[in-house]
Short mmCIF file of C-alpha atoms and ligand atoms in Angstrom, two decimals:
data_model
loop_
_atom_site.label_atom_id
_atom_site.label_comp_id
_atom_site.label_asym_id
_atom_site.label_seq_id
_atom_site.Cartn_x
_atom_site.Cartn_y
_atom_site.Cartn_z
CA MET A 1 51.35 113.66 148.45
CA GLU A 2 53.41 116.73 147.93
CA GLU A 3 52.92 119.67 150.27
CA LEU A 4 51.53 122.87 148.77
CA LYS A 5 54.56 124.77 149.89
CA THR A 6 55.10 126.70 146.68
CA ILE A 7 52.57 129.43 147.45
CA GLN A 8 54.39 132.71 147.80
CA TRP A 9 52.88 135.90 149.09
CA PHE A 10 55.52 138.55 148.42
CA PRO A 11 55.38 140.18 151.87
CA GLY A 12 57.85 142.88 150.79
CA HIS A 13 55.33 144.25 148.31
CA MET A 14 52.78 144.58 151.06
CA THR A 15 54.89 147.23 152.81
CA LYS A 16 54.90 149.29 149.60
CA THR A 17 51.15 148.91 149.12
CA LYS A 18 50.51 149.73 152.75
CA ARG A 19 52.40 153.01 152.35
CA LYS A 20 50.61 153.83 149.10
CA ILE A 21 47.17 153.18 150.53
CA GLU A 22 47.96 155.16 153.66
CA SER A 23 49.11 158.13 151.58
CA GLN A 24 45.83 158.15 149.64
CA LEU A 25 43.53 157.87 152.65
CA LYS A 26 43.36 161.63 153.04
CA LEU A 27 41.87 161.92 149.53
CA ILE A 28 38.96 159.58 150.12
CA ASP A 29 35.85 159.43 152.26
CA ALA A 30 35.35 155.67 152.55
CA VAL A 31 36.89 152.31 151.67
CA ALA A 32 35.01 149.54 149.86
CA VAL A 33 36.59 146.22 150.83
CA LEU A 34 35.90 143.55 148.25
CA LEU A 35 35.87 139.99 149.54
CA ASP A 36 35.12 136.78 147.67
CA ALA A 37 31.76 135.53 148.94
CA ARG A 38 33.04 131.94 148.81
CA VAL A 39 35.97 132.74 151.12
CA PRO A 40 35.21 135.94 153.07
CA TYR A 41 37.79 135.07 155.70
CA SER A 42 40.55 133.78 153.43
CA SER A 43 40.21 136.69 150.98
CA CYS A 44 40.43 139.26 153.76
CA ASN A 45 43.88 140.71 154.29
CA PRO A 46 44.32 140.80 158.07
CA ASP A 47 46.52 143.94 157.87
CA LEU A 48 43.81 145.92 156.12
CA ARG A 49 42.08 146.98 159.29
CA SER A 50 45.17 148.68 160.62
CA ILE A 51 46.01 150.16 157.18
CA ILE A 52 42.64 151.87 156.68
CA ASN A 53 42.60 152.84 160.33
CA ASN A 54 39.36 154.62 161.22
CA LYS A 55 38.14 155.45 157.69
CA PRO A 56 34.48 154.59 157.17
CA ARG A 57 34.29 151.28 155.36
CA LEU A 58 31.89 148.78 153.86
CA VAL A 59 32.25 145.17 152.80
CA VAL A 60 31.30 144.02 149.33
CA LEU A 61 30.87 140.25 149.09
CA ASN A 62 31.52 139.72 145.39
CA LYS A 63 30.97 136.60 143.27
CA CYS A 64 27.92 135.73 145.33
CA ASP A 65 26.57 133.95 142.22
CA MET A 66 29.05 131.16 143.04
CA ALA A 67 28.60 131.11 146.83
CA ASP A 68 26.04 129.29 148.94
CA PRO A 69 23.22 131.87 149.39
CA THR A 70 22.52 130.71 152.96
CA GLU A 71 26.14 131.22 153.94
CA THR A 72 26.23 134.62 152.23
CA LYS A 73 23.27 135.69 154.37
CA LYS A 74 25.10 134.50 157.47
CA TRP A 75 28.18 136.52 156.52
CA LEU A 76 26.05 139.62 155.90
CA ASN A 77 24.55 139.15 159.36
CA HIS A 78 27.97 138.63 160.84
CA PHE A 79 29.16 141.99 159.54
CA LYS A 80 25.91 143.71 160.48
CA ASN A 81 26.21 142.35 164.03
CA ASN A 82 29.65 143.92 164.17
CA ASN A 83 28.37 147.28 162.92
CA ILE A 84 29.98 146.92 159.51
CA SER A 85 27.81 147.64 156.48
CA ALA A 86 27.98 144.82 153.97
CA ILE A 87 26.33 143.99 150.67
CA ALA A 88 26.46 140.93 148.45
CA LEU A 89 26.69 141.27 144.71
CA ASP A 90 27.74 139.61 141.53
CA CYS A 91 29.64 141.47 138.87
CA LYS A 92 28.91 138.77 136.31
CA SER A 93 25.21 139.62 136.06
CA GLY A 94 25.30 142.95 137.88
CA LYS A 95 22.93 141.71 140.58
CA GLY A 96 23.16 143.76 143.77
CA LEU A 97 25.15 146.64 142.27
CA ASN A 98 22.28 149.09 142.79
CA ALA A 99 22.73 148.80 146.54
CA PHE A 100 26.30 150.09 146.45
CA ILE A 101 25.83 153.87 146.24
CA PRO A 102 22.94 154.00 148.77
CA THR A 103 25.00 151.86 151.18
CA VAL A 104 28.00 154.18 150.90
CA ARG A 105 25.72 157.18 151.50
CA ASN A 106 24.37 155.43 154.54
CA VAL A 107 27.85 154.67 155.88
CA LEU A 108 28.75 158.34 155.41
CA SER A 109 25.46 159.76 156.68
CA ASP A 110 27.07 161.81 159.48
CA LYS A 111 29.63 163.27 157.12
CA LEU A 112 27.00 164.06 154.48
CA GLU A 113 24.91 165.82 157.12
CA ALA A 114 27.95 167.85 158.14
CA TRP A 115 28.63 168.76 154.51
CA LYS A 116 25.03 169.80 154.10
CA ALA A 117 25.19 171.98 157.20
CA LYS A 118 28.22 173.72 155.69
CA GLY A 119 26.47 174.17 152.34
CA MET A 120 28.75 171.62 150.66
CA THR A 121 25.98 169.45 149.23
CA GLY A 122 27.57 169.14 145.78
CA ARG A 123 30.82 167.72 147.11
CA THR A 124 32.00 164.52 145.42
CA ILE A 125 32.02 161.33 147.49
CA LYS A 126 35.27 159.42 146.95
CA VAL A 127 35.61 155.74 147.68
CA MET A 128 38.75 153.60 147.45
CA VAL A 129 38.22 150.03 146.23
CA VAL A 130 40.52 147.45 147.82
CA GLY A 131 40.80 143.68 147.70
CA ILE A 132 43.22 140.86 146.97
CA PRO A 133 44.05 139.97 143.34
CA ASN A 134 41.23 138.25 141.43
CA VAL A 135 38.50 139.20 143.86
CA GLY A 136 36.84 141.24 141.10
CA LYS A 137 37.99 144.84 141.62
CA SER A 138 38.29 145.63 137.89
CA SER A 139 35.00 143.91 137.12
CA PHE A 140 33.32 145.86 139.91
CA ILE A 141 34.71 149.21 138.80
CA ASN A 142 33.87 148.49 135.14
CA ARG A 143 30.37 147.45 136.02
CA MET A 144 29.75 150.45 138.23
CA SER A 145 31.24 152.76 135.60
CA LYS A 146 29.14 151.39 132.75
CA GLN A 147 26.03 151.21 134.83
CA ASN A 148 26.34 154.87 135.61
CA ARG A 149 27.79 155.97 132.27
CA ALA A 150 31.05 156.97 133.83
CA LYS A 151 34.00 158.63 132.35
CA VAL A 152 37.51 158.52 133.67
CA GLU A 153 38.70 161.93 134.66
CA ASP A 154 41.99 163.59 135.45
CA ARG A 155 41.65 165.47 138.65
CA PRO A 156 43.77 168.45 139.48
CA GLY A 157 45.75 168.08 142.67
CA VAL A 158 45.63 164.30 142.61
CA THR A 159 48.82 162.29 142.16
CA ARG A 160 49.25 161.18 138.57
CA GLY A 161 48.72 157.51 137.99
CA ASN A 162 45.84 157.22 140.41
CA GLN A 163 42.93 155.55 138.71
CA TRP A 164 39.80 157.53 139.37
CA PHE A 165 36.44 156.55 137.92
CA THR A 166 33.35 158.66 138.02
CA ILE A 167 30.46 156.28 138.60
CA GLY A 168 27.67 158.75 139.07
CA LYS A 169 26.99 162.39 139.66
CA GLY A 170 29.23 163.39 142.56
CA PHE A 171 30.54 159.88 143.12
CA ASP A 172 34.07 158.66 142.33
CA LEU A 173 35.89 155.39 142.82
CA LEU A 174 39.65 155.07 143.28
CA ASP A 175 41.25 151.83 142.19
CA THR A 176 43.63 150.42 144.83
CA PRO A 177 47.04 152.03 144.69
CA GLY A 178 49.22 148.91 144.72
CA VAL A 179 48.52 145.26 145.12
CA LEU A 180 46.96 144.00 148.30
CA TRP A 181 48.31 140.48 148.67
CA PRO A 182 46.49 137.98 150.79
CA LYS A 183 48.32 137.01 153.93
CA PHE A 184 47.76 133.97 156.03
CA ASP A 185 49.12 132.14 158.99
CA ASP A 186 47.54 128.81 158.31
CA GLN A 187 47.98 126.63 155.25
CA SER A 188 44.22 126.19 154.76
CA VAL A 189 43.82 129.82 153.66
CA GLY A 190 46.38 129.35 150.88
CA GLU A 191 44.74 126.12 149.83
CA LYS A 192 41.28 127.64 149.63
CA LEU A 193 42.58 130.54 147.53
CA ALA A 194 44.20 127.98 145.25
CA TYR A 195 40.95 126.00 144.99
CA ILE A 196 39.03 129.06 143.84
CA GLY A 197 41.81 129.96 141.38
CA SER A 198 43.17 133.07 143.03
CA VAL A 199 46.63 131.53 143.03
CA LYS A 200 47.94 130.71 139.59
CA ASP A 201 48.02 127.01 138.74
CA GLU A 202 51.54 127.31 137.34
CA VAL A 203 53.00 127.56 140.83
CA LEU A 204 51.07 124.54 142.02
CA ASP A 205 50.82 120.92 141.02
CA THR A 206 47.23 120.70 139.77
CA GLU A 207 46.86 117.00 140.56
CA THR A 208 47.87 117.57 144.16
CA LEU A 209 45.55 120.53 144.38
CA ALA A 210 42.58 118.74 142.80
CA GLY A 211 43.16 115.73 145.07
CA ARG A 212 43.16 117.97 148.12
CA LEU A 213 40.04 119.72 146.92
CA LEU A 214 38.26 116.39 146.43
CA GLU A 215 39.21 115.30 149.93
CA TYR A 216 38.05 118.64 151.33
CA LEU A 217 34.74 118.33 149.48
CA LYS A 218 34.35 114.72 150.64
CA ASN A 219 34.69 115.89 154.25
CA ASN A 220 32.66 119.08 153.99
CA HIS A 221 30.38 119.04 150.94
CA ALA A 222 29.90 115.37 150.12
CA ASP A 223 26.42 115.78 148.59
CA PRO A 224 27.28 118.00 145.62
CA LEU A 225 30.52 116.03 145.11
CA CYS A 226 28.73 112.66 144.98
CA ALA A 227 25.94 114.05 142.80
CA ARG A 228 28.31 115.58 140.24
CA TYR A 229 30.59 112.56 139.82
CA LYS A 230 28.01 109.86 140.57
CA LEU A 231 29.86 108.61 143.63
CA ASN A 232 28.59 106.71 146.64
CA ARG A 233 29.36 108.07 150.07
CA GLU A 234 30.26 104.57 151.30
CA ASP A 235 32.59 103.98 148.36
CA ILE A 236 34.58 107.14 148.99
CA GLN A 237 34.59 106.98 152.77
CA ASN A 238 38.10 105.55 153.04
CA LEU A 239 39.58 107.15 149.95
CA ARG A 240 42.08 109.96 150.17
CA ASP A 241 43.06 112.79 147.82
CA TYR A 242 44.82 111.11 144.89
CA GLU A 243 42.61 108.03 145.15
CA LEU A 244 39.55 110.26 144.84
CA LEU A 245 41.05 111.92 141.79
CA GLU A 246 41.65 108.51 140.20
CA LEU A 247 38.08 107.49 140.93
CA VAL A 248 36.69 110.66 139.32
CA GLY A 249 38.92 110.05 136.28
CA ARG A 250 37.73 106.46 136.02
CA LYS A 251 34.07 107.44 136.40
CA ARG A 252 34.53 109.99 133.63
CA GLY A 253 36.29 107.49 131.39
CA MET A 254 39.46 109.57 131.30
CA LEU A 255 41.99 106.97 130.24
CA ILE A 256 45.31 107.08 128.47
CA ALA A 257 47.17 104.41 126.52
CA GLY A 258 47.50 101.22 128.53
CA GLY A 259 44.27 101.85 130.39
CA GLU A 260 45.87 104.17 132.92
CA ILE A 261 43.76 106.97 134.35
CA ASP A 262 44.49 110.42 132.98
CA THR A 263 44.70 112.12 136.36
CA GLU A 264 46.01 115.33 134.83
CA ARG A 265 42.84 115.70 132.79
CA ALA A 266 40.70 114.67 135.73
CA ALA A 267 42.41 117.34 137.87
CA ALA A 268 41.79 120.05 135.28
CA THR A 269 38.12 119.03 135.07
CA VAL A 270 37.62 118.99 138.85
CA LEU A 271 39.26 122.39 139.32
CA ASP A 272 37.33 123.90 136.41
CA GLU A 273 34.01 122.55 137.59
CA PHE A 274 34.63 123.76 141.09
CA ARG A 275 35.78 127.22 140.01
CA ASN A 276 32.84 127.88 137.74
CA ALA A 277 30.40 126.48 140.32
CA THR A 278 29.29 123.57 138.11
CA LEU A 279 29.97 121.51 141.21
CA GLY A 280 27.54 123.70 143.09
CA LYS A 281 27.38 127.01 144.93
CA ILE A 282 29.86 126.21 147.65
CA THR A 283 31.14 128.53 150.37
CA LEU A 284 34.45 127.35 151.79
CA ASP A 285 34.65 129.76 154.75
CA LYS A 286 31.63 129.36 156.99
CA ALA A 287 30.70 132.43 159.03
CA VAL A 288 30.27 130.37 162.19
CA GLU A 289 33.88 129.15 161.96
CA TYR A 290 35.32 132.67 161.78
CA PRO A 291 33.55 134.80 164.39
CA ASN A 292 36.49 137.21 164.64
CA VAL A 293 36.60 138.54 161.08
CA ARG A 294 36.58 142.34 161.25
CA ILE A 295 37.35 144.99 158.70
P1 G4P B 301 40.78 141.88 140.15
O1 G4P B 301 40.66 143.17 139.40
O2 G4P B 301 40.40 142.03 141.60
O3 G4P B 301 42.11 141.21 140.00
O4 G4P B 301 39.70 140.86 139.54
P2 G4P B 301 38.97 140.85 138.12
O5 G4P B 301 37.94 141.92 138.05
O6 G4P B 301 40.01 140.82 137.04
O7 G4P B 301 38.19 139.46 138.18
C1 G4P B 301 38.87 138.22 138.26
C2 G4P B 301 38.00 137.13 137.62
O8 G4P B 301 36.78 137.00 138.36
C3 G4P B 301 37.57 137.44 136.19
O9 G4P B 301 37.47 136.20 135.51
C4 G4P B 301 36.16 138.00 136.36
O10 G4P B 301 35.38 137.85 135.20
C5 G4P B 301 35.66 137.13 137.49
N1 G4P B 301 34.58 137.78 138.27
C6 G4P B 301 34.59 139.01 138.83
N2 G4P B 301 33.46 139.24 139.50
C7 G4P B 301 32.70 138.11 139.37
C8 G4P B 301 31.41 137.74 139.87
O11 G4P B 301 30.72 138.46 140.61
N3 G4P B 301 30.98 136.48 139.54
C9 G4P B 301 31.72 135.64 138.77
N4 G4P B 301 31.20 134.43 138.51
N5 G4P B 301 32.94 135.96 138.29
C10 G4P B 301 33.42 137.19 138.59
P3 G4P B 301 38.57 135.69 134.51
O12 G4P B 301 38.29 134.26 134.25
O13 G4P B 301 39.94 136.04 135.05
O14 G4P B 301 38.36 136.54 133.25
P4 G4P B 301 37.03 136.61 132.35
O15 G4P B 301 36.16 135.44 132.68
O16 G4P B 301 36.37 137.91 132.72
O17 G4P B 301 37.57 136.59 130.98
#
């Protein structure tokens, strides 16, 4: 089995993004950190905390429609226990979006009180939206904009090219200036991001990836795996990645000329079914395994 060594994370670009974000911090009141609810640890850039420094922040666990609801609750509790406001939502259906503005107001309650005391009640609240590619930043901003009949405005005094969106009366969102790449020290983070499709398939061998995913699911989520592909736990006990892929292909009748198993097709099916949650609502990063995640 080939190693998944082709994942590249462009660390040089991070320095540029870091500078850009830092230069915009003075324009905003809070930062909304979008994480993928299926991988809250792996989709969290570990540098972010130092980049946003002491700006008020909140966590948005997006794509919760595809995550295990029990795990999502545990992650919300995890953040709450660490005094970080967090909400779970799903930009596909729009579920949970209503909680966003009230949560930001809550995070900024001291500041809003101070504004009020100074007679600045009409002042616009500005929130920067950050997150790694594919986590759903555009979907989130679009949803929030539409929901609140927003219009994009040019603001005097603000650097050109910044994407500001008015999402409600006195409430603006700023799209991330630059690309916040994920960063990881251990291979498993890269693999999980590849499983969920945040890393483009072109840079990876899909059969290797699907085989790894099957082995991971066998070890961690055997029930939905066996149910979906009509497998027996005993039968798969001693099988490894590629062998599991072949078995799924055989079970699905994916054969090519000569009776060989079409593992390429099987891989595409497995990845597709995992990524659109046909295989089940599966959370890959369990809160209990990552007690040190902070934003
Ligand atoms: P980004 O700006 O952070 O890079 O992410 P973007 O909004 O482009 O979203 C990446 C993909 O994730 C999109 O799918 C989007 O539809 C999907 N997505 C975003 N939020 C959610 C969510 O809460 N639930 C689900 N199930 N999917 C979500 P795509 O396949 O790239 O495009 P398309 O399906 O929209 O055509």
